[in-house]
Amino acid sequence: MLATRTLEFDRIVEAVTALALTPLGTAALSELEPSTDPKIVVASQAGTSETVSFLERHPLFPLRAGEHLPDALEGLAIPGRPLEPLQLRLLADFIDSVDQTRASVMRAGADFPILSGLVTAVASFKGEVGAVRQAIDPGGEVLDQASPELKRLRGELRQKRQKLRGTLEQFTRGKDSAKYLQDEVVTERNGRFVLMVRAEHRGNVPGIVHGSSASGATLFLEPAATVEINNDIVELEDREREEVLRILLELTDRFRHRPADLAVIEQVARDIDVLQARARYSSRVNGIEPVFTADTSLELKGARHPMLERPVPVDVLLDPPNRVLLITGPNTGGKTVALKTAGLFALMAQAGLHVPAAAARLPVFRAVFADIGDEQSIEASLSTFSSHITNLVAMDRELALPALVLLDEVGTGTDPNEGGALATAIVQHFRQRGALVIATTHFDSVKTWGIGTAGVTVAAFAFDPLNFAPTYRLVYGAPGRSLAIEMAQRLGMPQAVIAAARGYLSDDQKRLQAHLSRLDAQARALEAERTKLERDQRAFNETNAELTRRERSLAEREEVFKKRLNERLDERLRQARRDVDAVIDQLKEKSEALAEKASLRAAINTGESGAARTEARAQIDRIVEDLRHPGTGGSLDPPESGPPEVGSRVAAGMGLEGTVIAIDGNQAEIDVRGKRMRAKVKDLRVIDKPSAFAPGASADKKGLSPPGRVRVSVDLKPREGLLSELNVIGCTVDEAVDRVSRVLDDTMLTDVQ
């Protein structure tokens, strides 16, 4: 048993149903009910949540259908009966909207498995839909192009009508005939075109009378000259109607012959419409998906009654082993609203609806009972008290666990002492039977029992002592006070009455009220401390989240930097390889040019260029390794360069490095590996450490070239025995010429100047 009527679940159903897009969805949602099957409940919630996510990222489903769609679908079940043109157009538009919905879901991909699973089975009706739209316009008019025969018949009709109208207009404009007419207009009677002839001139105009005016002064006469044309028109109109019926039946049968595919489309449209309505309702009330528990935990934080315009959020909490929540507090403080909110949330959750709360955890109940308000039955001659007792007896008889029992002002309507005792016994009875019980009460005896009983939580709606008004906030651990006398005073009760009421309180009652006041004050203090702790926790969480976000951002930026750095290094590597290839090609060209001289061909070591290329590429690999591990290499930026001085270590271009030994104006003399060369001062770059590209430089001391280029030196080694000096003293002329020629050849091959 689910107390849908008492908890006004029907109002929720009305609000959700109003969001349907089709009559199919409207019909399904109007019968929306909570389920007691946990599997169905969980699946329904998953569908709602997935649809909420879909609508957050995509437009509303293009699903649409007119209110007369059910009539069109029912008409398909009658064999041999064509649908009306508007019904066919309505059916075609509906099927097309389902197909568009299917395409929209499939484009979204695998992120929405529930929706994708629904629309996968939708079959295509493109041929049928296209045929209807070609034959019938949106207004329901069958178009000439619906068939060649219809086009021909309508063409003949237009010609015949034009001819008939011309003949009749001759009568209206003719001098001899116009005087017999009541009015010079052509009208229609019984499907035939006629003239309005004065009754007294009936004998002057031959023809067939098809009726007369109310006064009898005017006859609607079909001239004899137009009878044959009218007959032709009537015949063509009959044939046109037959052709239209044939077309409509043919179009109808195309749908009628696919009942299984149509049934799938109907079901998919219904299911999608229900899901989108539930999802849009969730967005409207700012709802969340509740978590269903296997135990008796019930946790509603920041719960807002969905039917109130400006509801005050309330926390309804019951954790095992507690199974009873007693809510106390002043009148108009919000007790009944909290009770209804808890019950309504259970029904909404089990109907697949999201609930408006900050957090929601609750079981799937097999029964939700509610005894709320004045249920007095005049027909049954029951008093308020009797009505409540009758409800409680029915609850006990139909109880099925897990169950939620909601009792509003249990035990009222009779003597307070007996009512309090009865209320305590009723709550205890349902608790012992295993139900979750939420009850509101004003009885001090019930409050006292709750405070001293294990498994019972007592909470009270706070009351602002300064403004003397309810705060609508539920404070746990506080027994609360009814504040009936205080409320009466606030509402204007005479002071004499208030004073008398206080005087009638017994000493025990006064002591109890004072004790409850102290407990309320302590509870308010604890609540204030709890609120402060929650505020501090939120601030901490926000700070922690911000730090996490910044850390993630820095990590992402670091990854981007590394990626860009590697791209720069890769580009430098490619440029270095291009430079090496260019140098090797130049060396080969020089070698080939020298090889043309037969006297030098024998002196050329053909393996030297290949060895040079291998050595150059090895150097590049070592450079790349240094670039990718900056800790073992140099900076990406070159050191600052100043003007060279005598003794400076300089780079002289083409990968050569040396020491300046003299400067003469804009010319400098440089020692390069024991050989002297001259270069312009402006072409020199001062370096302050051994070159990474000089032969023999160790791998751990290599520097880097300027950004954008990596310089690589290629050392084509001279043949063994190359001399830096040549002494020909004591040689004959032939011996001296031979020695000098050989040394010059070797030095030319190594490009020594």
PDB file of C-alpha atoms in Angstrom, residues 42 148 211 319 345 380 392 406 500 508 619 626 633 648 650 657 661 667-668 753:
ATOM      1  CA  VAL A  42      16.896   1.550  -9.984  1.00  0.00           C
ATOM      2  CA  PRO A 148      -1.003  11.204 -62.758  1.00  0.00           C
ATOM      3  CA  GLY A 211     -34.515  25.608 -55.527  1.00  0.00           C
ATOM      4  CA  ASP A 319      20.453   5.981  10.687  1.00  0.00           C
ATOM      5  CA  PHE A 345      10.227  11.773  -1.661  1.00  0.00           C
ATOM      6  CA  ALA A 380     -19.149   6.595   8.218  1.00  0.00           C
ATOM      7  CA  LEU A 392      -3.843   2.835  12.074  1.00  0.00           C
ATOM      8  CA  LEU A 406       4.079   8.614   8.841  1.00  0.00           C
ATOM      9  CA  ALA A 500      -4.459  32.659  33.693  1.00  0.00           C
ATOM     10  CA  ASP A 508       5.560  19.510  37.461  1.00  0.00           C
ATOM     11  CA  GLN A 619      77.344  13.517 -33.262  1.00  0.00           C
ATOM     12  CA  ASP A 626      71.817  16.258 -24.535  1.00  0.00           C
ATOM     13  CA  GLY A 633      73.731  19.505 -21.545  1.00  0.00           C
ATOM     14  CA  SER A 648      89.767  34.563 -27.266  1.00  0.00           C
ATOM     15  CA  VAL A 650      86.126  31.859 -31.242  1.00  0.00           C
ATOM     16  CA  GLU A 657      86.886  26.821 -33.780  1.00  0.00           C
ATOM     17  CA  ILE A 661      96.488  35.077 -32.162  1.00  0.00           C
ATOM     18  CA  GLN A 667      90.926  41.095 -39.925  1.00  0.00           C
ATOM     19  CA  ALA A 668      91.887  38.477 -37.366  1.00  0.00           C
ATOM     20  CA  GLN A 753      94.589  27.053 -46.445  1.00  0.00           C
TER      21      GLN A 753
END
